[in-house]
Tab-separated table of C-alpha atoms in Angstrom:
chain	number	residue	atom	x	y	z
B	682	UNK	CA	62.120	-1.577	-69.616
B	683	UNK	CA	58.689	-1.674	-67.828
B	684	UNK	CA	58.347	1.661	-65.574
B	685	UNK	CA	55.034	0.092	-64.209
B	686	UNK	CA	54.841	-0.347	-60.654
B	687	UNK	CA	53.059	-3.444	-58.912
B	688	UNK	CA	50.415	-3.417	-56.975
B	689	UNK	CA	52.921	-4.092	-53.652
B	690	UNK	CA	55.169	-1.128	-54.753
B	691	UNK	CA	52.237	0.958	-54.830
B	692	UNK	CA	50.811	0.378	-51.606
B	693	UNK	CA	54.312	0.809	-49.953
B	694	UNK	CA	54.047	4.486	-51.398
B	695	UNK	CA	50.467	4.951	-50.373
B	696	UNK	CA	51.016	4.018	-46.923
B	697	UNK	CA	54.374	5.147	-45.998
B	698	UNK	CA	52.842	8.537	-47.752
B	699	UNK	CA	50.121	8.932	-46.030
B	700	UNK	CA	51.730	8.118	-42.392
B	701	UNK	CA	54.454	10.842	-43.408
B	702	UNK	CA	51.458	13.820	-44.196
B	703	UNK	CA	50.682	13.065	-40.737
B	704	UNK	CA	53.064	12.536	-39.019
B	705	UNK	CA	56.420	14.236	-40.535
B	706	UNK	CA	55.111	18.100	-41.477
B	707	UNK	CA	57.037	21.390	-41.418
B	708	UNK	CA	56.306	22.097	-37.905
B	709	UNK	CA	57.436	17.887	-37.039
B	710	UNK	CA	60.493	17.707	-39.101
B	711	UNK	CA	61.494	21.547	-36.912
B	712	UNK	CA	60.793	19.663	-33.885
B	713	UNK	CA	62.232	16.240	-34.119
B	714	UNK	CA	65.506	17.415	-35.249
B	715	UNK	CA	66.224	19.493	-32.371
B	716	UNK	CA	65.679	15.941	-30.071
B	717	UNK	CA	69.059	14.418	-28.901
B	718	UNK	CA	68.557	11.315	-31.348
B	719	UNK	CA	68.377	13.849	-34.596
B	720	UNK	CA	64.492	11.896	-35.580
B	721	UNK	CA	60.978	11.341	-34.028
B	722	UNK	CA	61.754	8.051	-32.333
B	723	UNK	CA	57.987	7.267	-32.290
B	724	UNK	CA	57.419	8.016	-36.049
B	725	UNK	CA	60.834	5.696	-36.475
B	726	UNK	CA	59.158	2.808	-34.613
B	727	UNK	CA	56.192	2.791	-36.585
B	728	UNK	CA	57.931	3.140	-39.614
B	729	UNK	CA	60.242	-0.017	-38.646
B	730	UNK	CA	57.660	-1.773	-36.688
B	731	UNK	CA	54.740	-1.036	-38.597
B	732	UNK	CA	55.843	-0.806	-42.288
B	733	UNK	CA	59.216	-2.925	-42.114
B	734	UNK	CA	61.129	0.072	-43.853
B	735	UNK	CA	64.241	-1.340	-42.184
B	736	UNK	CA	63.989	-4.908	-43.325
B	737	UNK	CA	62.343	-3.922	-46.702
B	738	UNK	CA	65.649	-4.800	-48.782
B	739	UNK	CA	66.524	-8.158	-46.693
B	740	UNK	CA	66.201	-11.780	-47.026
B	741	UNK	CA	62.995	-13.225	-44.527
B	742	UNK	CA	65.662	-15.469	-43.214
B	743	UNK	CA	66.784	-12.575	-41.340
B	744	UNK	CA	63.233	-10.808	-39.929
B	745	UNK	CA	63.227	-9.284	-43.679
B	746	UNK	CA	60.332	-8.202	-46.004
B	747	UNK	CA	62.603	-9.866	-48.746
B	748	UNK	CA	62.250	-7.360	-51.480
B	749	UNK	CA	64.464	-5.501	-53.619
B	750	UNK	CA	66.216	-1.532	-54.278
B	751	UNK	CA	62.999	-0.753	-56.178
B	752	UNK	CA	60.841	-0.928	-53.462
B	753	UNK	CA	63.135	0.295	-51.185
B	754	UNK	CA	63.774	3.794	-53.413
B	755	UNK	CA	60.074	4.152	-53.386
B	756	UNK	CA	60.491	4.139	-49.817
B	757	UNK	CA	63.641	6.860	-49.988
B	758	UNK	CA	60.985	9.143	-52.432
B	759	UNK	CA	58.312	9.380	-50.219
B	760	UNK	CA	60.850	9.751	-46.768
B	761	UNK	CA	62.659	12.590	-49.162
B	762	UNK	CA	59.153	14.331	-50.107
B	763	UNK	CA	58.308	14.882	-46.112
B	764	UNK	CA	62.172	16.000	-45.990
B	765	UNK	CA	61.766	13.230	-42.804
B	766	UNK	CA	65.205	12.601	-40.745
B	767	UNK	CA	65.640	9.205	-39.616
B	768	UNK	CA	68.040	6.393	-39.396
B	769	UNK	CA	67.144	4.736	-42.212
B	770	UNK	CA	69.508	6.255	-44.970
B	771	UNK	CA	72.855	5.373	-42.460
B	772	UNK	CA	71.290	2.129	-41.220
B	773	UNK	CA	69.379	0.574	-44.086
B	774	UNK	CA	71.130	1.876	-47.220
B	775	UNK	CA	74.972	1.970	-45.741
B	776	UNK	CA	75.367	-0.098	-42.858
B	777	UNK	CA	73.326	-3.142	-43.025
B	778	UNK	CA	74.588	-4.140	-46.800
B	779	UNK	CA	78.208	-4.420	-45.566
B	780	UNK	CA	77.241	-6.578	-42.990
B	781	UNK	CA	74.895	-8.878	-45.157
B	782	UNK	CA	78.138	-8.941	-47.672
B	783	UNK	CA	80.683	-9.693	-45.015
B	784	UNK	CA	79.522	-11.197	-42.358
B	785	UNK	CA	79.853	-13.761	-40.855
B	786	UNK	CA	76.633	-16.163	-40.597
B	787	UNK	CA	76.709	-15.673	-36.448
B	788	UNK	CA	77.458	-12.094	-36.816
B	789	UNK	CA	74.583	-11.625	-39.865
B	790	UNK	CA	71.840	-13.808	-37.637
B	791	UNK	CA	72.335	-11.599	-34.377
B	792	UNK	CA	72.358	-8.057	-35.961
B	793	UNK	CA	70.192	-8.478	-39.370
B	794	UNK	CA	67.014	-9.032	-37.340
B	795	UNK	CA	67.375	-6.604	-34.888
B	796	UNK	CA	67.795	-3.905	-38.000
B	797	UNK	CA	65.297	-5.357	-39.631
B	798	UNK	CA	62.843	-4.563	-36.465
B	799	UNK	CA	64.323	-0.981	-36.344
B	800	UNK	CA	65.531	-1.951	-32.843
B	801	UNK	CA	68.879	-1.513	-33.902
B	802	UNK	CA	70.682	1.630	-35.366
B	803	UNK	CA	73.661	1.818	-37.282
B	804	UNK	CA	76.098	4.414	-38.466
B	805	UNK	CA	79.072	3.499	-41.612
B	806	UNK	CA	81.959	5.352	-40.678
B	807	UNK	CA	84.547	5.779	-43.322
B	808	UNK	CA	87.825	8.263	-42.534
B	809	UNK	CA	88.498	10.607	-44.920
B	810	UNK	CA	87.261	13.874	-46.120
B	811	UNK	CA	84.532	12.154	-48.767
B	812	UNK	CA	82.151	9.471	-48.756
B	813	UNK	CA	81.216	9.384	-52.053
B	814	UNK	CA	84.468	8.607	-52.851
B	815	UNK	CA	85.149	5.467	-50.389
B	816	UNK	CA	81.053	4.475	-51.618
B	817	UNK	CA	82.918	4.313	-55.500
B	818	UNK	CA	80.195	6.832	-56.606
B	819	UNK	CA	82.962	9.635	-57.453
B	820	UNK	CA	85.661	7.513	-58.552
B	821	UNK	CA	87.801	4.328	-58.188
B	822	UNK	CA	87.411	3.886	-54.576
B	823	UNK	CA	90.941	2.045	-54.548
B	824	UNK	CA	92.495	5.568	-54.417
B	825	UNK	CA	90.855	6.215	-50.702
B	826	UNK	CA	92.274	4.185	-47.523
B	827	UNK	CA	91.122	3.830	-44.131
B	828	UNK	CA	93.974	4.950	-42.484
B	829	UNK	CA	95.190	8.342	-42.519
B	830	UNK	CA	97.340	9.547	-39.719
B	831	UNK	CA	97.064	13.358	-38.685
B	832	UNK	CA	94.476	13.079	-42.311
B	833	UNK	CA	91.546	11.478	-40.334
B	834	UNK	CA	92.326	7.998	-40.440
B	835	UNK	CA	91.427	4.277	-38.457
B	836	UNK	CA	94.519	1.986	-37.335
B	837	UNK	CA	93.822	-1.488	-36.356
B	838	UNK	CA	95.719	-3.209	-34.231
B	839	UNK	CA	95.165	-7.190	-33.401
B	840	UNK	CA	95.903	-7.921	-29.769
B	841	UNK	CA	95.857	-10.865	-27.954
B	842	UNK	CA	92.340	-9.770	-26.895
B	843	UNK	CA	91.437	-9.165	-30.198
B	844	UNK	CA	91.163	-5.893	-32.321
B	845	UNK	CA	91.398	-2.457	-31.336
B	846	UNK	CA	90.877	0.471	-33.303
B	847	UNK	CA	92.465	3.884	-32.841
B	848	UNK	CA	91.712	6.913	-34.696
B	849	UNK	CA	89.347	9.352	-35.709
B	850	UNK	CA	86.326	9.952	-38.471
B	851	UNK	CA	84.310	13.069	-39.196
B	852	UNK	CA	81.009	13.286	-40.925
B	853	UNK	CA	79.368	10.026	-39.607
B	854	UNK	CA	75.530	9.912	-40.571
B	855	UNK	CA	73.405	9.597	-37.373
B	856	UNK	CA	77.116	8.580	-35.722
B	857	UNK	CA	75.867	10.052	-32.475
B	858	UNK	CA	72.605	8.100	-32.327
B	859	UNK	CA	73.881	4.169	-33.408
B	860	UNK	CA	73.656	1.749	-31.654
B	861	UNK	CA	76.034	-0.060	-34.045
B	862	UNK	CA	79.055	1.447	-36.129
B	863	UNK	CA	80.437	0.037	-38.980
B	864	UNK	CA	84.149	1.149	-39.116
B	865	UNK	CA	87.082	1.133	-42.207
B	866	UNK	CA	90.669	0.973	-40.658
B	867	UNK	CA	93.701	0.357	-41.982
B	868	UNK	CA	95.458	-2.816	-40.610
B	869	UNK	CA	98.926	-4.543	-41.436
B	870	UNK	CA	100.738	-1.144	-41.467
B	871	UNK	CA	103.217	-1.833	-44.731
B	872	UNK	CA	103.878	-5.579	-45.127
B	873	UNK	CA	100.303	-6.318	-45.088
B	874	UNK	CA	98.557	-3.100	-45.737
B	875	UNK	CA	94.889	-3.629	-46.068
B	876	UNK	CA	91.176	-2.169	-45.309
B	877	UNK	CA	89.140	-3.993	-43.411
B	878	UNK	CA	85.364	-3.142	-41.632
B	879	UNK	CA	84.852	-3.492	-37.769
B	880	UNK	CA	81.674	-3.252	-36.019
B	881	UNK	CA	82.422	-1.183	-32.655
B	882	UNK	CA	79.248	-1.166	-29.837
B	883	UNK	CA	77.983	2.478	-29.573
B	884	UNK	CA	78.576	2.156	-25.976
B	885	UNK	CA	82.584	0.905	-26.076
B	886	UNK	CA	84.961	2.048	-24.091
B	887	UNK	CA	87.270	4.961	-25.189
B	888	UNK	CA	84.585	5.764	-27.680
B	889	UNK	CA	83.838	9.272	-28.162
B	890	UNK	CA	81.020	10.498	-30.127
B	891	UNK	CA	80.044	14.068	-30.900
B	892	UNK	CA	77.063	15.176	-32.773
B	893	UNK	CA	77.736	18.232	-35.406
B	894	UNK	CA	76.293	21.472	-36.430
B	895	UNK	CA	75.226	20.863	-39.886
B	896	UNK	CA	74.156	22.646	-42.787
B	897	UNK	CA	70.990	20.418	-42.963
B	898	UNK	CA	69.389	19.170	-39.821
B	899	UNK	CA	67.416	16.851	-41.503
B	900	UNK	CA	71.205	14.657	-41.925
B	901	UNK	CA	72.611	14.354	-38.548
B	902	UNK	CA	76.418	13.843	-38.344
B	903	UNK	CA	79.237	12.832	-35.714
B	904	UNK	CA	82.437	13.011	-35.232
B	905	UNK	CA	83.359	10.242	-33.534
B	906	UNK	CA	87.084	9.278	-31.388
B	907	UNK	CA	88.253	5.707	-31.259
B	908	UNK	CA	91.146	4.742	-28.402
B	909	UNK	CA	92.191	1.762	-28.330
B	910	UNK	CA	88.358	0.776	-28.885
B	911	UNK	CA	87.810	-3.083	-28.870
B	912	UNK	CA	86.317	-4.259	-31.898
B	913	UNK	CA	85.131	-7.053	-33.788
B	914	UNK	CA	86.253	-7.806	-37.312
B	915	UNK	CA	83.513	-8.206	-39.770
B	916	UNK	CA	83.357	-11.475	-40.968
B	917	UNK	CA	86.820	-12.612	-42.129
B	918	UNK	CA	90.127	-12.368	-43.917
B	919	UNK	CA	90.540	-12.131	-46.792
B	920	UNK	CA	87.668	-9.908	-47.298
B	921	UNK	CA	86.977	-7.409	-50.337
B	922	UNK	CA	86.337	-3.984	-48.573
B	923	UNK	CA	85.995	-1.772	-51.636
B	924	UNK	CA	84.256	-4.114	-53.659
B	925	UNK	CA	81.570	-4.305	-51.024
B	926	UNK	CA	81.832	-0.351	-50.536
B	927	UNK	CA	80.972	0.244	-54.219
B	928	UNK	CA	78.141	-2.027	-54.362
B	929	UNK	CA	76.714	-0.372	-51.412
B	930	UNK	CA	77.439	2.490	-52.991
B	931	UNK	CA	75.540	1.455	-56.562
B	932	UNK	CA	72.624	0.349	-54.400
B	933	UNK	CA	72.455	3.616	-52.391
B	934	UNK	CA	72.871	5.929	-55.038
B	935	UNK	CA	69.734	5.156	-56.484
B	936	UNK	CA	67.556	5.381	-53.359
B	937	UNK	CA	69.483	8.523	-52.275
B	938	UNK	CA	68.214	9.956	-55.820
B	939	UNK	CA	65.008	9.130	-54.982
B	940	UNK	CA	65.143	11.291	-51.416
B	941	UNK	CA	66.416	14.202	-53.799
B	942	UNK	CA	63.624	13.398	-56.356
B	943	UNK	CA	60.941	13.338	-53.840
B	944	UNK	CA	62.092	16.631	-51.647
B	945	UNK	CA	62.199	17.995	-55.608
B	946	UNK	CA	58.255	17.172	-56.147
B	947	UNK	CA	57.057	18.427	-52.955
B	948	UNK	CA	59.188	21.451	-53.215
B	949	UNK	CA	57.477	22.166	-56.961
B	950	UNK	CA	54.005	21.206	-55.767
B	951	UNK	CA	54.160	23.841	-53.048
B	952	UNK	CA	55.795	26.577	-55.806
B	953	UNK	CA	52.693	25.601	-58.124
B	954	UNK	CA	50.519	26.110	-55.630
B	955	UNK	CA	51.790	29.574	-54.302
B	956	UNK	CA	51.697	30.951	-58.072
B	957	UNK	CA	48.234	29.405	-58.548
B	958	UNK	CA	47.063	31.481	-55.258
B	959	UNK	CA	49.213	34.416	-55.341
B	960	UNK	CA	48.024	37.580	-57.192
B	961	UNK	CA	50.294	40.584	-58.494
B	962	UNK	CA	48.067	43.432	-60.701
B	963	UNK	CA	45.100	41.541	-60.112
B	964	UNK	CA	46.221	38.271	-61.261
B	965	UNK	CA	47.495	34.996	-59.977
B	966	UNK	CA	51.795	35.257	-60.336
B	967	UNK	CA	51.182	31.592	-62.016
B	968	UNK	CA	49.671	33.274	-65.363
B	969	UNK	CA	51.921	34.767	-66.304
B	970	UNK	CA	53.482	33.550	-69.067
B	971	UNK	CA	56.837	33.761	-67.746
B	972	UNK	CA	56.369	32.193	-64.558
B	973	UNK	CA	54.411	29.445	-66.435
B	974	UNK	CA	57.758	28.695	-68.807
B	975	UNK	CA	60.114	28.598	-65.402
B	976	UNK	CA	57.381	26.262	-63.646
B	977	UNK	CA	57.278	23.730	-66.850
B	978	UNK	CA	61.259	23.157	-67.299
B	979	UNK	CA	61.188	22.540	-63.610
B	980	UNK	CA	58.652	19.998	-64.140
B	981	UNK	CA	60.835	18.401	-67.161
B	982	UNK	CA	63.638	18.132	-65.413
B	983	UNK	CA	62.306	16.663	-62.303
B	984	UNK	CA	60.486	13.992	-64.650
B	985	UNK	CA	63.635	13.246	-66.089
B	986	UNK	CA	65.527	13.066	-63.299
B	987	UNK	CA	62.784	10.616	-61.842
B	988	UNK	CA	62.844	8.476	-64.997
B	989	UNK	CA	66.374	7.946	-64.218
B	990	UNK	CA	66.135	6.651	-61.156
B	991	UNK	CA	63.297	4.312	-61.256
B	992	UNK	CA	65.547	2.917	-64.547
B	993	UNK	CA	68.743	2.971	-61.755
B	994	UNK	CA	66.507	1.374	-59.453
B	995	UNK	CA	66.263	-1.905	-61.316
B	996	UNK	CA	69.985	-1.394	-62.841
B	997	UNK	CA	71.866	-0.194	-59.928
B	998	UNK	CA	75.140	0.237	-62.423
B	999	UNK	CA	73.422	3.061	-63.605
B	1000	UNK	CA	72.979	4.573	-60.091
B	1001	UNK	CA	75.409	7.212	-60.083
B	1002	UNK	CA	73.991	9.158	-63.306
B	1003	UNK	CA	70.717	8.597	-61.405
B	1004	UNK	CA	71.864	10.498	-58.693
B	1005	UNK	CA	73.618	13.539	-60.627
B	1006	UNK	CA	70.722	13.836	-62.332
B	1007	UNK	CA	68.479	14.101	-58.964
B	1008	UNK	CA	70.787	15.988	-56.973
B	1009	UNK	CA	70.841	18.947	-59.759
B	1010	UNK	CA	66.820	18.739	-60.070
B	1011	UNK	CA	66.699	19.237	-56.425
B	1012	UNK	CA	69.539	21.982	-56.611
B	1013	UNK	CA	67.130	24.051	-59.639
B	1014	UNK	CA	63.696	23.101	-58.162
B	1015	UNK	CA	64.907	24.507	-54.614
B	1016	UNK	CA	66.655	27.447	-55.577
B	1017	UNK	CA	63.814	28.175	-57.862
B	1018	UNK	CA	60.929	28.066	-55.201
B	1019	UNK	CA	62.803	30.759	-52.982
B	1020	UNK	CA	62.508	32.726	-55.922
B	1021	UNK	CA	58.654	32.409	-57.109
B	1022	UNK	CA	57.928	32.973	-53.247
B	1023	UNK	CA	59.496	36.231	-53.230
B	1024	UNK	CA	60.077	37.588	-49.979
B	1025	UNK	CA	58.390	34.934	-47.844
B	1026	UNK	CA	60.878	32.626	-49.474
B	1027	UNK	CA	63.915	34.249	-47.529
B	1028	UNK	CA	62.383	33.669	-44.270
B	1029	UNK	CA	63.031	31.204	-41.152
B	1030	UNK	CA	59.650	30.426	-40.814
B	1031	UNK	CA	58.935	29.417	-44.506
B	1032	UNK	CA	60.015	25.727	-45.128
B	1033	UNK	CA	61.439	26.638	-48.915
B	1034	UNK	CA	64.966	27.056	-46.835
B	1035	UNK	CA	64.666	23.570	-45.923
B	1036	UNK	CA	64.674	22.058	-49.254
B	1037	UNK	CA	68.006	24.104	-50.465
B	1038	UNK	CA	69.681	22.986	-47.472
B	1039	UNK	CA	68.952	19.389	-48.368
B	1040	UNK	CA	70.052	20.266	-51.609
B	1041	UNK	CA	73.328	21.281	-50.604
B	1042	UNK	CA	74.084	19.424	-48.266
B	1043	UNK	CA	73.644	16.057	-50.222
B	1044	UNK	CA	75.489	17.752	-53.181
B	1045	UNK	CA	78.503	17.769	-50.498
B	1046	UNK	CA	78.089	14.438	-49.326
B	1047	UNK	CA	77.539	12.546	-52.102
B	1048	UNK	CA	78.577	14.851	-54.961
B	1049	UNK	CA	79.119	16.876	-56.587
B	1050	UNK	CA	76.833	15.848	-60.079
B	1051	UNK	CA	80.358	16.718	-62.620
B	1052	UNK	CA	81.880	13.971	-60.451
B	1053	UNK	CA	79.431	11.284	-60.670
B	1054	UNK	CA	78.750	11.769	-63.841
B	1055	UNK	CA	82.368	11.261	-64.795
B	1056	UNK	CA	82.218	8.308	-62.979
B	1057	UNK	CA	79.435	6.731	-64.676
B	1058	UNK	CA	81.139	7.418	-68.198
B	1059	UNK	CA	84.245	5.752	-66.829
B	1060	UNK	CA	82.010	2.652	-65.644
B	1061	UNK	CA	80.236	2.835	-69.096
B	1062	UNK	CA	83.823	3.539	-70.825
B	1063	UNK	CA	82.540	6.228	-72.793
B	1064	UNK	CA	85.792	7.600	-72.531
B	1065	UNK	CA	87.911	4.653	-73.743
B	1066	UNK	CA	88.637	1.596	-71.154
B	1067	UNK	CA	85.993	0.367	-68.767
B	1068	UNK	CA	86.694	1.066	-65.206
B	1069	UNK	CA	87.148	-1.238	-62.497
C-alpha cells in the first residue's frame, strides 16, 4: 500500500493545522468549552465555511468537497492534536452518513448542504448503555435494539399524523447543541419488531435536552427526553439500520483513531520538550538514559498506532484494530507525560490532564481496545467463521 500523501491531503493538514495553533490553544479549548454550545462557534464557522471540514467526505452534488475517509482522518488528526471540541465528530462522522445511506433524495438534498456549510448540526442518538456497540465496532450490532423500556430505550409509534417517538437516550454527542438528531427506535412492538432512524428537529415539541457533566469537556454529551415527539422517518421501509450503523461505524473508527493519534503526538511533543528543557543534578531530565528509553517506546508505539490508521483509512474494514491500537497509544502517551512532568503534571493549570481525560473518556465511548480488537479477529475470522 502507498502511505504517501497527495499534494491536496497535505495542504488540508497544513491549513487546518495552522488555523488550530491559532486559534484552538490550551487557554481556547478552557474557554470554549465552558460556552453553552460546548465549541468556539466562530472557530466552527471558519472551519465549515472556510475549509469545508463538514462537507469534506460528501458528494459536490450535495455542497460537498467530494473526497474520501483519508482526507477526512487527516482532518480528525490535526482537530485531535489541538484536543479542539466541535461538532464535527457527532455531525460529520455519525450523523450525516446515515442520512446519505438512508435517505430519501428530498430528505438528502435539504439537509446534506446545509451540513456541508456547517450551518447545520447534528447529534446520532442511539439508546442503550454503548455506542460502540450499536456503531458494530465492539461486536455484532444485531445483539443491541433501539427500544428498551425502563433500559433506556426509543418506541415509535405511527399515527395518523405520522411518527412519534417516546423514550429516552443518554450519552448523545453534542445532543444539547443539534440542530438535527438522528434517532434509533424500536417500532412494530412484536409482530413487526424492527429498528428504524428518525430525524427529530432540535426544537420539537416535548423534546427535552440536557447537557452532561463529563469526564472530558472537550466531548459534550446530552441526555435527551422524547414525548410523544413528532418525527420523520428516514428515508423508507424496508431499511437496513444496522447495516448502515456498522458502516458508519467502520468509517468513523478510523478518523476517531486519528483524533486519539493526533492528541497522542502533541501530548509526546510537549513531554520531549519538557525533558529537553528540564534539568535535575545539573542536567536536562531528557539525558538520562532512562527517560530517553521511556520517551522512544512512546514514540514506537504512537508510529505504529499511526501506521494503522492511515492503512484503516483507505481500508475502513480494518478500522476497528486501527482504533484499539490508537486509543491505547493515547492511554500510554498520556499517562506517561503526567509522569515525566512530575509535579506540574498533577496540576489544573497544566494541560497534561487534558489529554488523559480524552484518553479515557474515548476508551469508554468507543472501547474498550480488548473489545475491538476481538471484533476485528471475528470480522477477519481469525478465530474460525467470519462474522457478519
Amino acid at each position: 500500500m502507498d502511505a504517501a500523501f497527495t499534494a491536496e491531503q497535505d495542504e488540508i493538514r497544513r491549513t487546518l493545522r495552522e488555523l488550530l495553533a491559532k486559534r484552538s490553544g490550551p487557554a481556547e479549548v478552557r474557554a470554549a468549552v465552558v460556552t453553552p454550545e460546548g465549541y468556539d462557534t466562530d472557530l466552527w464557522n471558519r472551519m465549515s465555511g472556510t475549509l469545508g471540514l463538514p462537507g469534506l467526505a460528501l458528494p459536490e452534488e450535495y455542497g460537498g468537497v467530494g473526497c474520501g475517509p483519508a482526507e477526512l482522518a487527516l482532518a480528525c488528526e490535526e482537530t485531535g492534536r489541538a484536543l479542539a471540541p466541535s461538532p464535527l465528530l457527532a455531525t460529520t462522522l455519525l450523523a450525516a452518513p446515515a442520512i446519505r445511506a438512508l435517505g430519501a433524495e428530498r430528505q438528502r438534498a435539504d439537509l446534506l448542504p446545509r451540513i456541508a456549510d456547517g450551518s447545520l448540526t447534528c447529534a446520532l442518538a442511539v439508546p442503550g448503555a454503548s455506542l460502540a456497540l450499536a456503531l458494530g465496532l465492539t461486536g455484532d450490532n444485531r445483539s443491541w435494539a433501539a427500544g428498551g423500556g425502563r433500559a433506556g430505550g426509543v418506541q415509535a409509534r405511527a399515527t395518523d399524523e405520522g411518527w412519534q417517538l417516546y423514550g429516552e437516550v443518554t450519552q448523545v454527542l453534542d445532543g444539547h447543541s443539534a440542530g438535527l438528531l438522528v434517532v434509533a427506535a424500536h417500532a412494530g412492538g412484536f409482530a413487526r419488531s424492527r429498528t428504524l432512524l428518525f430525524l427529530v428537529r432540535g426544537d420539537a415539541a416535548g423534546l427535552v435536552r440536557v447537557r452532561q457533566p463529563t469526564l472530558d469537556a472537550t466531548r459534550t454529551q446530552a441526555a435527551i427526553q422524547l414525548r410523544d415527539v413528532k418525527a420523520e422517518l428516514l428515508g423508507e421501509e424496508p431499511a437496513d439500520v444496522l447495516g448502515t450503523l456498522a458502516a458508519t461505524g467502520r468509517t468513523a473508527a478510523a478518523a476517531i483513531a486519528a483524533e486519539a493519534i493526533g492528541a497522542a503526538q502533541a501530548a509526546l511533543d510537549r513531554t520531549v520538550e519538557y525533558v529537553g528543557s528540564r534539568e535535575q543534578f545539573g542536567r536536562p531530565v531528557g539525558s538520562f538514559q532512562a527517560v530517553k528509553h521511556r520517551v522512544a517506546d512512546l514514540y514506537v508505539q504512537v508510529e505504529a498506532a499511526r501506521s494503522l490508521t492511515y492503512g484503516a483509512a483507505r481500508e475502513p474494514a480494518t478500522g476497528a484494530l486501527a482504533l484499539a491500537a490508537a486509543l491505547e497509544a493515547l492511554r500510554t502517551v498520556a499517562g506517561e507525560t503526567i509522569q515525566l512532568h512530575g509535579g506540574i503534571g498533577f496540576t489544573w493549570e497544566h494541560e497534561a490532564h487534558l489529554y488523559i481525560k480524552r484518553a479515557t473518556a474515548d476508551e469508554l465511548l468507543f472501547g474498550p481496545a480488548r473489545r475491538l480488537r476481538e471484533r476485528a479477529a471475528q470480522m477477519t475470522g481469525l478465530f474460525g467463521e467470519v462474522a457478519a
